[in-house]
Coordinates of C-alpha atoms in Angstrom, one line a residue:
Chain A
X1 CA 0.1 -0.1 -0.1
X2 CA 1.2 3.5 -1.0
X3 CA 1.9 5.8 1.8
X4 CA -0.6 8.2 2.4
X5 CA 0.3 11.6 4.2
X6 CA -1.9 12.3 7.1
X7 CA -3.8 15.6 6.3
X8 CA -5.6 18.0 8.7
X9 CA -9.4 18.9 7.9
X10 CA -9.3 22.9 8.5
X11 CA -12.7 24.1 8.5
X12 CA -12.3 27.7 10.3
X13 CA -9.8 30.7 9.4
X14 CA -8.6 33.5 11.4
X15 CA -9.9 36.7 11.1
X16 CA -7.9 39.3 9.4
X17 CA -8.1 42.4 11.9
X18 CA -6.5 45.8 10.2
X19 CA -4.4 47.8 13.0
X20 CA -3.2 51.3 13.1
X21 CA -4.9 54.7 11.9
X22 CA -4.2 54.1 8.3
X23 CA -4.7 50.3 8.2
X24 CA -0.8 50.1 8.2
X25 CA -0.4 46.5 9.5
X26 CA -2.7 43.6 8.6
X27 CA -2.4 40.3 10.7
X28 CA -4.6 37.0 11.3
X29 CA -5.8 35.5 8.1
X30 CA -4.5 31.9 8.7
X31 CA -6.1 29.1 7.2
X32 CA -3.7 26.4 8.6
X33 CA -1.8 25.9 11.7
X34 CA 1.4 28.4 12.2
X35 CA 3.8 28.0 9.1
X36 CA 1.9 24.8 7.8
X37 CA 2.2 26.7 4.6
X38 CA 2.0 23.1 2.9
X39 CA -1.3 22.7 4.1
X40 CA -2.9 26.1 3.8
X41 CA -2.2 29.9 3.7
X42 CA -0.7 32.8 6.2
X43 CA -1.1 35.8 4.1
X44 CA 0.2 38.3 6.9
X45 CA 3.7 37.1 8.6
X46 CA 3.5 37.9 12.3
X47 CA 4.5 41.2 13.6
X48 CA 6.6 42.5 16.5
X49 CA 5.6 45.6 18.4
X50 CA 8.4 47.0 20.6
X51 CA 8.0 47.6 24.1
X52 CA 8.0 51.0 25.7
X53 CA 7.7 52.1 29.0
X54 CA 5.8 55.9 30.0
X55 CA 8.4 56.1 32.6
X56 CA 11.9 55.2 33.5
X57 CA 12.2 51.7 33.9
X58 CA 12.9 50.1 37.5
X59 CA 14.8 47.0 38.0
X60 CA 15.3 46.4 34.2
X61 CA 19.1 44.8 34.0
X62 CA 21.6 46.7 31.9
X63 CA 21.6 44.1 29.0
X64 CA 18.3 45.3 27.9
X65 CA 18.8 48.8 28.9
X66 CA 21.7 49.4 27.1
X67 CA 20.3 49.6 23.4
X68 CA 17.6 52.6 24.7
X69 CA 20.0 54.1 27.5
X70 CA 19.8 57.4 25.5
X71 CA 16.0 57.4 25.3
X72 CA 14.5 55.7 28.5
X73 CA 13.1 59.1 30.1
X74 CA 11.4 59.8 27.2
X75 CA 8.6 57.5 26.0
X76 CA 8.1 59.9 22.3
X77 CA 12.2 59.4 21.7
X78 CA 12.3 55.9 22.9
X79 CA 9.0 54.9 20.4
X80 CA 10.8 56.9 17.6
X81 CA 14.1 55.1 17.9
X82 CA 12.2 51.8 17.8
X83 CA 10.6 52.8 14.6
X84 CA 13.6 54.6 13.0
X85 CA 16.5 52.6 14.1
X86 CA 15.2 49.2 15.0
X87 CA 12.7 49.4 12.3
X88 CA 9.8 48.2 14.8
X89 CA 6.6 47.5 13.1
X90 CA 4.7 48.8 16.0
X91 CA 5.2 50.3 19.3
X92 CA 3.3 48.8 22.7
X93 CA 3.1 51.6 25.2
X94 CA 3.4 50.1 28.8
X95 CA 1.7 52.7 31.2
X96 CA 3.6 51.3 33.9
X97 CA 3.6 54.5 35.8
X98 CA -0.2 54.3 36.5
X99 CA 0.0 51.6 38.6
X100 CA -1.4 52.7 42.1
X101 CA 1.2 50.3 44.0
X102 CA 3.8 52.1 42.1
X103 CA 3.8 56.0 41.0
X104 CA 0.4 56.0 40.5
X105 CA 0.4 58.9 38.1
X106 CA -2.4 60.5 36.8
X107 CA -5.0 59.1 33.9
X108 CA -4.5 62.6 32.7
X109 CA -0.7 62.4 32.2
X110 CA -1.1 59.0 30.7
X111 CA -3.5 60.5 28.1
X112 CA -0.8 62.9 27.4
X113 CA 2.3 60.6 26.8
X114 CA -0.1 57.9 24.7
X115 CA -1.1 61.4 22.5
X116 CA 2.7 62.5 22.1
X117 CA 4.0 58.9 21.5
X118 CA 1.0 58.3 19.1
X119 CA 1.8 61.8 17.1
X120 CA 5.5 61.0 16.7
X121 CA 5.3 57.6 14.9
X122 CA 3.6 56.2 11.9
X123 CA 2.9 52.5 12.6
X124 CA 0.3 50.9 15.3
X125 CA 0.1 51.7 19.0
X126 CA -0.9 49.2 21.5
X127 CA -1.7 51.0 25.1
X128 CA -1.3 48.3 27.8
X129 CA -2.7 49.4 31.5
X130 CA -1.3 47.7 34.5
X131 CA -4.3 45.2 35.3
X132 CA -5.5 47.2 38.1
X133 CA -9.4 46.9 36.8
X134 CA -10.2 50.5 39.1
X135 CA -7.2 52.1 37.7
X136 CA -7.6 50.7 34.3
X137 CA -10.9 51.5 33.7
X138 CA -10.3 54.8 34.0
X139 CA -7.4 55.1 32.3
X140 CA -8.1 53.2 29.3
X141 CA -11.2 54.7 29.0
X142 CA -9.5 58.5 29.0
X143 CA -6.9 57.4 26.6
X144 CA -9.7 55.7 24.1
X145 CA -11.8 59.4 24.0
X146 CA -8.4 61.1 23.7
X147 CA -7.4 59.5 20.9
X148 CA -10.4 58.9 18.7
X149 CA -10.2 57.9 15.6
X150 CA -6.4 56.3 16.0
X151 CA -7.4 52.8 16.4
X152 CA -5.1 51.9 19.3
X153 CA -5.2 48.5 20.5
X154 CA -6.0 48.8 24.2
X155 CA -5.2 46.2 26.8
X156 CA -5.4 43.9 28.8
X157 CA -8.9 44.1 28.8
X158 CA -9.8 41.7 31.5
X159 CA -13.3 40.6 32.3
X160 CA -13.7 43.2 35.0
X161 CA -13.2 46.1 32.6
X162 CA -14.7 44.9 29.3
X163 CA -17.7 46.7 29.7
X164 CA -16.3 50.2 29.9
X165 CA -13.3 50.1 28.1
X166 CA -15.1 47.8 25.2
X167 CA -18.0 50.8 25.4
X168 CA -15.1 53.3 24.8
X169 CA -13.5 51.1 22.3
X170 CA -16.8 51.0 20.1
X171 CA -17.4 54.7 20.6
X172 CA -14.1 56.0 19.5
X173 CA -12.8 53.1 17.0
X174 CA -10.4 51.3 18.9
X175 CA -9.1 47.7 19.1
X176 CA -9.3 45.5 21.8
X177 CA -7.0 43.0 23.5
X178 CA -8.9 40.4 25.6
X179 CA -7.3 39.2 28.1
X180 CA -7.9 36.0 30.2
X181 CA -5.9 34.2 32.8
X182 CA -4.5 30.9 30.5
X183 CA -7.7 29.1 30.4
X184 CA -9.1 28.6 27.0
X185 CA -12.9 28.6 28.3
X186 CA -12.6 31.8 29.5
X187 CA -11.0 33.0 26.2
X188 CA -14.2 32.3 24.5
X189 CA -16.3 33.3 27.0
X190 CA -15.1 37.1 26.9
X191 CA -15.0 37.0 23.3
X192 CA -18.4 36.1 23.4
X193 CA -19.0 39.5 26.1
X194 CA -17.3 41.5 24.0
X195 CA -19.8 40.3 20.6
X196 CA -22.7 40.6 22.7
X197 CA -21.5 44.0 24.3
X198 CA -21.2 45.3 20.6
X199 CA -17.4 45.5 19.6
X200 CA -16.8 43.9 15.7
X201 CA -15.3 41.0 15.6
X202 CA -12.9 43.1 13.6
X203 CA -11.6 44.6 16.4
X204 CA -10.6 41.7 18.8
X205 CA -7.3 40.2 19.3
X206 CA -6.8 37.5 21.9
X207 CA -4.1 37.8 25.0
X208 CA -4.4 34.1 26.5
X209 CA -1.5 35.4 28.9
X210 CA 1.8 34.5 28.3
X211 CA 5.1 33.8 30.7
X212 CA 8.8 33.5 30.3
X213 CA 10.4 30.2 28.9
X214 CA 11.4 28.3 32.1
X215 CA 8.6 30.0 33.9
X216 CA 5.4 28.1 32.8
X217 CA 5.6 28.7 29.3
X218 CA 4.1 25.3 28.3
X219 CA 0.7 25.8 29.9
X220 CA 0.8 29.3 28.2
X221 CA 2.0 27.5 24.4
X222 CA -0.9 24.7 25.3
X223 CA -3.7 27.0 25.9
X224 CA -2.6 29.2 22.5
X225 CA -2.4 25.8 20.8
X226 CA -5.8 24.7 21.7
X227 CA -7.3 28.3 20.9
X228 CA -5.9 27.5 17.2
X229 CA -7.3 23.9 17.2
X230 CA -10.7 24.9 18.4
X231 CA -10.6 28.0 15.7
X232 CA -9.2 26.1 12.5
X233 CA -10.5 22.6 12.9
X234 CA -13.6 23.0 15.2
X235 CA -15.2 26.3 13.3
X236 CA -15.2 28.0 16.9
X237 CA -16.4 31.6 15.4
X238 CA -15.4 32.6 19.2
X239 CA -11.8 31.9 19.3
X240 CA -10.8 32.9 15.6
X241 CA -9.1 35.9 16.4
X242 CA -5.7 36.8 16.2
X243 CA -3.2 36.2 19.1
X244 CA -0.9 38.9 21.2
X245 CA 1.5 37.9 23.5
X246 CA 2.8 40.6 25.5
X247 CA 6.0 38.6 26.5
X248 CA 9.0 40.8 26.7
X249 CA 8.1 41.9 30.5
X250 CA 7.7 38.4 31.2
X251 CA 11.5 37.8 30.3
X252 CA 13.3 40.4 31.2
X253 CA 12.0 40.0 34.9
X254 CA 13.1 36.5 35.2
X255 CA 16.0 35.5 37.6
X256 CA 18.0 34.1 34.4
X257 CA 17.8 37.6 32.6
X258 CA 18.6 39.5 35.8
X259 CA 21.5 37.6 37.2
X260 CA 24.9 38.6 36.1
X261 CA 27.9 36.4 35.1
X262 CA 29.7 37.7 38.3
X263 CA 27.1 36.2 40.2
X264 CA 26.4 32.9 38.8
X265 CA 29.6 32.2 36.2
X266 CA 27.7 29.1 35.2
X267 CA 24.7 30.7 33.6
X268 CA 27.3 32.6 31.2
X269 CA 27.3 36.1 29.3
X270 CA 24.4 37.8 30.8
X271 CA 23.7 39.9 27.6
X272 CA 23.7 37.1 25.0
X273 CA 21.6 35.2 27.6
X274 CA 19.1 37.6 27.8
X275 CA 18.8 37.7 24.0
X276 CA 18.7 33.8 23.7
X277 CA 16.0 33.6 26.4
X278 CA 13.6 36.5 24.8
X279 CA 14.3 35.2 20.9
X280 CA 13.6 31.5 22.2
X281 CA 10.3 32.6 24.1
X282 CA 8.9 34.4 20.8
X283 CA 9.6 31.6 18.7
X284 CA 7.7 29.3 20.7
X285 CA 4.8 31.3 21.0
X286 CA 5.0 31.9 17.0
X287 CA 5.0 28.2 16.7
X288 CA 1.7 27.9 19.1
X289 CA 0.0 30.8 16.9
X290 CA 0.5 34.1 17.9
X291 CA 0.5 36.9 15.5
X292 CA 1.4 40.1 17.4
X293 CA 4.6 39.9 19.8
X294 CA 5.8 42.4 21.8
X295 CA 9.8 42.1 22.4
X296 CA 12.3 44.4 23.5
X297 CA 16.2 43.6 22.6
X298 CA 16.9 44.7 18.8
X299 CA 19.4 41.5 18.5
X300 CA 16.0 39.1 20.1
X301 CA 13.8 40.7 17.4
X302 CA 16.7 40.0 14.6
X303 CA 17.1 36.6 15.6
X304 CA 13.4 35.9 15.4
X305 CA 12.5 38.1 12.2
X306 CA 15.5 35.4 10.5
X307 CA 13.5 32.6 11.8
X308 CA 10.3 33.7 10.8
X309 CA 11.9 34.4 7.1
X310 CA 13.3 30.9 7.3
X311 CA 9.9 29.3 8.4
X312 CA 7.8 31.2 5.6
X313 CA 9.8 31.0 3.0
X314 CA 8.5 28.6 0.3
X315 CA 11.8 26.1 -0.5
Chain B
X1 CA -31.7 5.1 36.8
X2 CA -30.9 4.3 40.2
X3 CA -30.8 7.6 42.7
X4 CA -28.8 8.2 46.0
X5 CA -29.8 10.8 47.9
X6 CA -26.9 13.0 49.2
X7 CA -28.6 15.3 51.8
X8 CA -27.5 13.6 54.7
X9 CA -24.3 15.0 54.8
X10 CA -22.3 16.3 57.7
X11 CA -21.4 19.6 55.2
X12 CA -25.3 20.7 55.0
X13 CA -25.5 23.2 57.8
X14 CA -28.5 21.6 59.7
X15 CA -27.2 18.0 59.5
X16 CA -23.9 19.1 60.7
X17 CA -25.2 20.8 63.8
X18 CA -27.5 17.8 64.7
X19 CA -24.6 15.3 64.3
X20 CA -22.6 17.8 67.0
X21 CA -25.4 17.7 69.2
X22 CA -26.2 14.4 68.9
X23 CA -30.0 15.3 67.9
X24 CA -31.5 12.4 66.0
X25 CA -34.8 14.1 64.8
X26 CA -33.3 16.5 62.0
X27 CA -31.3 13.7 61.0
X28 CA -34.4 11.1 60.9
X29 CA -36.3 14.0 59.5
X30 CA -34.0 14.4 56.4
X31 CA -33.5 10.3 56.1
X32 CA -37.7 10.7 55.7
X33 CA -37.9 13.2 53.7
X34 CA -35.4 11.6 51.0
X35 CA -37.1 8.5 51.3
X36 CA -40.3 9.9 50.1
X37 CA -38.8 12.2 47.7
X38 CA -38.4 8.6 45.7
X39 CA -34.6 8.0 46.4
X40 CA -33.5 4.2 46.1
X41 CA -30.6 4.8 48.2
X42 CA -29.6 7.3 51.0
X43 CA -26.1 8.4 51.4
X44 CA -24.6 8.9 55.2
X45 CA -21.5 11.2 54.5
X46 CA -19.8 12.3 57.6
X47 CA -16.8 13.7 55.4
X48 CA -13.3 12.7 57.0
X49 CA -14.9 11.8 60.8
X50 CA -11.6 11.6 62.0
X51 CA -12.4 11.8 65.7
X52 CA -15.0 9.6 67.1
X53 CA -15.9 8.6 63.4
X54 CA -16.5 4.8 64.6
X55 CA -19.2 5.7 67.4
X56 CA -20.9 8.4 65.1
X57 CA -21.3 6.3 61.9
X58 CA -22.7 3.5 64.4
X59 CA -25.2 5.9 65.8
X60 CA -26.6 7.4 62.3
X61 CA -27.1 4.1 60.8
X62 CA -29.1 3.2 63.9
X63 CA -31.1 5.9 64.1
X64 CA -31.9 6.2 59.6
X65 CA -32.9 2.7 60.0
X66 CA -35.3 3.4 62.9
X67 CA -37.2 5.7 60.2
X68 CA -36.5 4.2 57.1
X69 CA -35.9 0.7 55.4
X70 CA -33.7 1.9 51.9
X71 CA -30.6 0.7 51.9
X72 CA -27.6 3.1 52.9
X73 CA -24.7 4.6 51.2
X74 CA -22.0 4.7 54.5
X75 CA -19.5 7.8 53.2
X76 CA -16.6 8.7 54.8
X77 CA -12.7 8.2 54.3
X78 CA -12.2 6.6 58.1
X79 CA -12.0 3.2 57.3
X80 CA -13.0 2.1 60.8
X81 CA -16.0 4.2 60.9
X82 CA -17.5 2.5 57.7
X83 CA -16.8 -1.0 59.5
X84 CA -18.6 0.3 62.5
X85 CA -21.6 1.4 60.6
X86 CA -21.2 -2.4 58.6
X87 CA -22.0 -4.0 62.2
X88 CA -24.8 -2.5 63.4
X89 CA -26.7 -2.2 59.6
X90 CA -29.5 -4.3 59.0
X91 CA -30.6 -5.4 55.7
X92 CA -34.0 -4.8 55.1
X93 CA -34.3 -3.8 51.2
X94 CA -30.9 -4.3 50.3
X95 CA -27.0 -4.2 51.3
X96 CA -25.3 -1.4 52.5
X97 CA -22.9 0.4 50.0
X98 CA -19.3 1.2 51.3
X99 CA -18.4 4.8 49.5
X100 CA -16.2 3.9 48.7
X101 CA -13.1 2.3 47.9
X102 CA -10.0 4.1 46.1
X103 CA -7.6 2.2 43.9
X104 CA -4.7 2.6 46.2
X105 CA -3.2 -1.0 47.0
X106 CA -3.3 0.1 50.8
X107 CA -7.0 1.4 50.8
X108 CA -8.0 -1.7 48.8
X109 CA -6.1 -4.0 51.2
X110 CA -7.8 -2.8 54.2
X111 CA -11.1 -2.3 52.8
X112 CA -12.0 -4.7 50.5
X113 CA -12.1 -7.4 53.2
X114 CA -14.4 -5.6 55.7
X115 CA -17.1 -5.1 52.4
X116 CA -16.7 -9.2 52.1
X117 CA -16.7 -10.0 55.6
X118 CA -20.2 -7.9 56.4
X119 CA -21.6 -8.9 52.8
X120 CA -21.8 -5.3 51.6
X121 CA -21.5 -3.4 48.4
X122 CA -18.7 -1.0 47.6
X123 CA -18.1 1.9 45.6
X124 CA -15.2 1.1 43.4
X125 CA -13.6 5.1 43.0
X126 CA -11.4 4.9 40.1
X127 CA -8.8 7.3 42.2
X128 CA -5.4 5.8 41.6
X129 CA -2.2 6.0 43.6
X130 CA -1.5 9.3 41.0
X131 CA -4.7 10.7 41.8
X132 CA -7.5 11.5 39.1
X133 CA -6.6 9.1 36.1
X134 CA -5.4 11.2 33.2
X135 CA -7.7 9.1 30.3
X136 CA -9.9 6.5 29.7
X137 CA -7.4 4.1 29.4
X138 CA -6.2 4.4 32.6
X139 CA -9.6 4.6 34.2
X140 CA -9.6 0.9 32.8
X141 CA -6.5 -0.2 34.4
X142 CA -7.6 1.0 37.5
X143 CA -11.1 -0.6 37.3
X144 CA -9.7 -3.9 36.0
X145 CA -7.3 -3.8 39.2
X146 CA -10.1 -3.3 41.6
X147 CA -12.5 -5.5 40.0
X148 CA -10.5 -8.3 40.4
X149 CA -9.3 -7.6 43.4
X150 CA -12.9 -7.3 45.0
X151 CA -14.5 -10.7 43.1
X152 CA -11.2 -12.5 44.5
X153 CA -12.3 -11.3 47.9
X154 CA -15.4 -12.8 47.2
X155 CA -17.8 -9.8 46.4
X156 CA -20.2 -10.0 43.8
X157 CA -20.2 -8.3 40.4
X158 CA -23.3 -7.1 41.5
X159 CA -22.4 -5.5 44.5
X160 CA -19.7 -3.4 42.9
X161 CA -20.8 0.0 41.9
X162 CA -17.7 1.5 39.5
X163 CA -17.4 5.4 39.9
X164 CA -15.4 7.0 37.0
X165 CA -15.3 10.1 38.5
X166 CA -16.8 13.0 36.8
X167 CA -14.8 16.3 36.5
X168 CA -16.6 19.8 35.9
X169 CA -17.3 20.6 32.4
X170 CA -15.8 24.0 32.6
X171 CA -12.5 23.2 33.4
X172 CA -12.0 20.1 32.4
X173 CA -13.9 19.2 29.4
X174 CA -11.5 16.9 28.1
X175 CA -11.2 15.0 31.3
X176 CA -15.1 14.5 31.2
X177 CA -14.8 13.1 27.4
X178 CA -12.4 10.3 28.8
X179 CA -14.9 9.5 31.3
X180 CA -17.6 9.0 28.6
X181 CA -15.2 7.1 26.7
X182 CA -14.5 5.0 29.8
X183 CA -18.0 4.6 30.8
X184 CA -18.9 3.0 27.0
X185 CA -16.1 0.5 27.8
X186 CA -17.2 -0.6 31.4
X187 CA -19.5 -3.5 30.4
X188 CA -16.8 -4.9 28.5
X189 CA -14.5 -5.1 31.3
X190 CA -17.0 -5.8 33.6
X191 CA -18.4 -8.8 31.6
X192 CA -15.1 -10.5 31.9
X193 CA -14.2 -9.8 35.4
X194 CA -17.3 -8.9 37.4
X195 CA -20.3 -10.0 35.5
X196 CA -23.2 -7.6 36.5
X197 CA -21.0 -5.0 37.9
X198 CA -22.7 -1.8 38.1
X199 CA -21.8 1.9 38.4
X200 CA -22.1 5.2 40.1
X201 CA -21.4 8.9 40.0
X202 CA -21.4 12.4 41.8
X203 CA -23.3 13.8 39.1
X204 CA -23.4 17.3 40.1
X205 CA -20.0 17.7 39.9
X206 CA -20.2 18.2 35.9
X207 CA -21.8 21.7 36.5
X208 CA -19.3 22.3 39.6
X209 CA -18.3 26.2 38.7
X210 CA -21.1 26.7 36.3
X211 CA -23.3 29.6 36.8
X212 CA -26.0 28.4 39.5
X213 CA -28.7 29.1 36.9
X214 CA -27.2 27.0 34.5
X215 CA -26.6 24.3 36.7
X216 CA -29.9 22.2 36.3
X217 CA -29.6 21.7 32.3
X218 CA -26.0 20.6 32.5
X219 CA -27.0 18.2 35.3
X220 CA -30.1 16.8 33.6
X221 CA -28.2 16.3 30.3
X222 CA -25.8 14.8 31.5
X223 CA -27.6 12.5 33.3
X224 CA -29.5 11.3 29.9
X225 CA -26.1 11.0 28.5
X226 CA -24.3 8.9 31.3
X227 CA -27.9 6.6 31.2
X228 CA -26.8 6.2 27.5
X229 CA -23.4 4.8 28.2
X230 CA -24.3 2.6 30.7
X231 CA -24.5 4.3 34.0
X232 CA -26.6 2.7 36.6
X233 CA -27.1 5.1 39.3
X234 CA -26.4 9.0 40.4
X235 CA -25.8 10.4 43.5
X236 CA -27.9 13.6 43.7
X237 CA -30.2 16.1 45.3
X238 CA -33.0 13.7 46.8
X239 CA -35.2 17.2 46.4
X240 CA -34.5 17.7 42.6
X241 CA -37.6 16.9 41.3
X242 CA -36.6 17.4 37.4
X243 CA -33.9 14.9 37.7
X244 CA -36.2 12.5 39.6
X245 CA -38.4 12.6 36.1
X246 CA -35.7 12.5 34.0
X247 CA -34.0 9.5 35.8
X248 CA -37.6 7.6 35.7
X249 CA -38.2 8.2 32.0
X250 CA -40.9 11.1 32.4
X251 CA -39.1 13.4 29.5
X252 CA -39.2 11.2 26.5
X253 CA -38.8 14.4 24.1
X254 CA -35.7 15.6 25.7
X255 CA -34.2 12.4 26.3
X256 CA -35.1 11.1 22.8
X257 CA -33.2 14.5 21.6
X258 CA -30.0 14.3 23.5
X259 CA -29.7 10.4 22.4
X260 CA -29.9 11.6 19.3
X261 CA -26.9 13.8 19.8
X262 CA -25.3 11.3 21.4
X263 CA -26.0 8.8 18.8
X264 CA -24.2 10.9 16.3
X265 CA -27.8 11.1 14.6
X266 CA -28.3 14.3 12.1
X267 CA -30.3 17.1 14.4
X268 CA -32.7 19.3 12.3
X269 CA -32.2 22.5 14.5
X270 CA -35.1 24.6 12.9
X271 CA -37.4 22.0 13.5
X272 CA -36.9 21.9 17.2
X273 CA -38.6 24.1 19.7
X274 CA -36.1 26.7 21.9
X275 CA -36.5 24.1 25.0
X276 CA -34.9 21.0 23.0
X277 CA -32.1 23.2 21.3
X278 CA -30.7 23.7 24.8
X279 CA -30.7 20.4 25.7
X280 CA -29.2 19.8 22.2
X281 CA -26.2 22.7 22.5
X282 CA -25.8 21.2 26.1
X283 CA -25.2 17.7 24.9
X284 CA -22.9 19.3 22.3
X285 CA -20.7 20.7 24.9
X286 CA -20.7 17.7 27.1
X287 CA -19.5 15.5 24.5
X288 CA -17.0 18.3 23.6
X289 CA -18.0 19.2 19.9
X290 CA -18.3 22.5 20.8
X291 CA -15.9 24.2 23.4
X292 CA -17.4 25.0 26.7
X293 CA -17.9 28.7 27.8
X294 CA -20.3 30.0 30.0
X295 CA -22.7 31.6 27.4
X296 CA -22.7 28.4 25.6
X297 CA -26.7 28.5 25.6
X298 CA -26.6 31.9 23.5
X299 CA -24.2 30.6 20.9

């Protein structure tokens, strides 16, 4: 008997979502598992957004501060540098200073920074809160209003804030990153709720929560993989959204990126180690189905771009 | 479907207090009420009952048997307390059932001889040395082991009630599919090892964690499905009238439509009324055809 290649029967596809004011970037549209180009289409390559903090980062290891040393105190300059020097396809503005357990800066200040950054760049802008429902509800709502028509990507939109932020996104034309804690059933439920609220299916991204390599990544990977499986082979319409992985902050806070070589000689060169951990974490999430990666180190980003080139080129 | 009433439970506030006070009245009242509600067995659940468990189970069995003739499930993890209960139990309308014997060597070694000695029944709980079995095959391995040991010790097939362990659909949908799979294989296993062997389950676990108002439809639909898979009994709230009706075949239309989904027959959704549609959707979730979410009925 001749060998028959096993084939997967796909009956669903991921939605195509346009991001940015002028629809500058489109993600999604897959009709097959990640990079299974022999079975279907992946019309848009995964894109990489670069992290920008709204205030000078605390506790970042020197190895990740170095590429941004001249701009870390100025989010606008930082964002411009990412786009102009490192070719960032998107920017992820992390509103860390709004955290009530930290600097607790005002929503007005967050609005001002966001507006300035949005005006300074010509790529889509992700605006990320601090996962504190009380604060995020106010901050993201005000940002949405002040940046009307910018088609920002607002996150994290968790179940606790989806009504307020979802309504603001509808009113002012933004996209939502629906965040759930590593649980496929909750991910589906939140997407249903957003749909019931009236958020258009063209305006939803899924954030299933991610962690760093070595810190429970396999759980996140598995949930992401199952989301893709349900979307593509079980026609689960409420899971057919592009996936966003806000992962850089997870990688650069772990011990293995923070410890210097002097502290632990066995771990080897600190900079190289951090870059590799970030790149490997990103690659794994790409294989699980991520469409948008939030990353930091320019060298890690380059590694991932090469990886995507290799996988996405037909040879 | 045989029903076992779950309401005589130390976790029920009124019962817990009565147990503490050794006040027979509320306990006997509950037993009579369960019996009148039409259950086939009454489960006496004392929890871990670490302190004074023996004396307590003895007392419970005596006072419950003073007022009802139904057979009892004796439910505690305290092995000695179970034995104390069996000692005083009088077989009026059936044997007492030990709930439960886990598939761990030390538990089986300790409990199966007791079951045999007192000519009781036993729930063979498929909880292994490594906890919850990961799939249908592991359930099969555990079942084979415990059935073999029980029969060798002289327990007859029909006195063994296999509990495959039902998991909540909202967080362990895949596990539930494995449980379904195992149930459809149990007869095959039992035929060889322990002919006549029966099965039981904690039905409401399937809806644990789901929104309260949606738990009944999950429980009802799953009961219908389990019956199709060969389940013989369920431990339930004795006062859930709908479940009694389902168990006694009084919902023929709903039962038929759920069975159609289970059997893989084509369903004409347009031709169904709203009520029936809900049961079809629920059955599809319980069979893993669609992924669970709290809003499954709205899709």
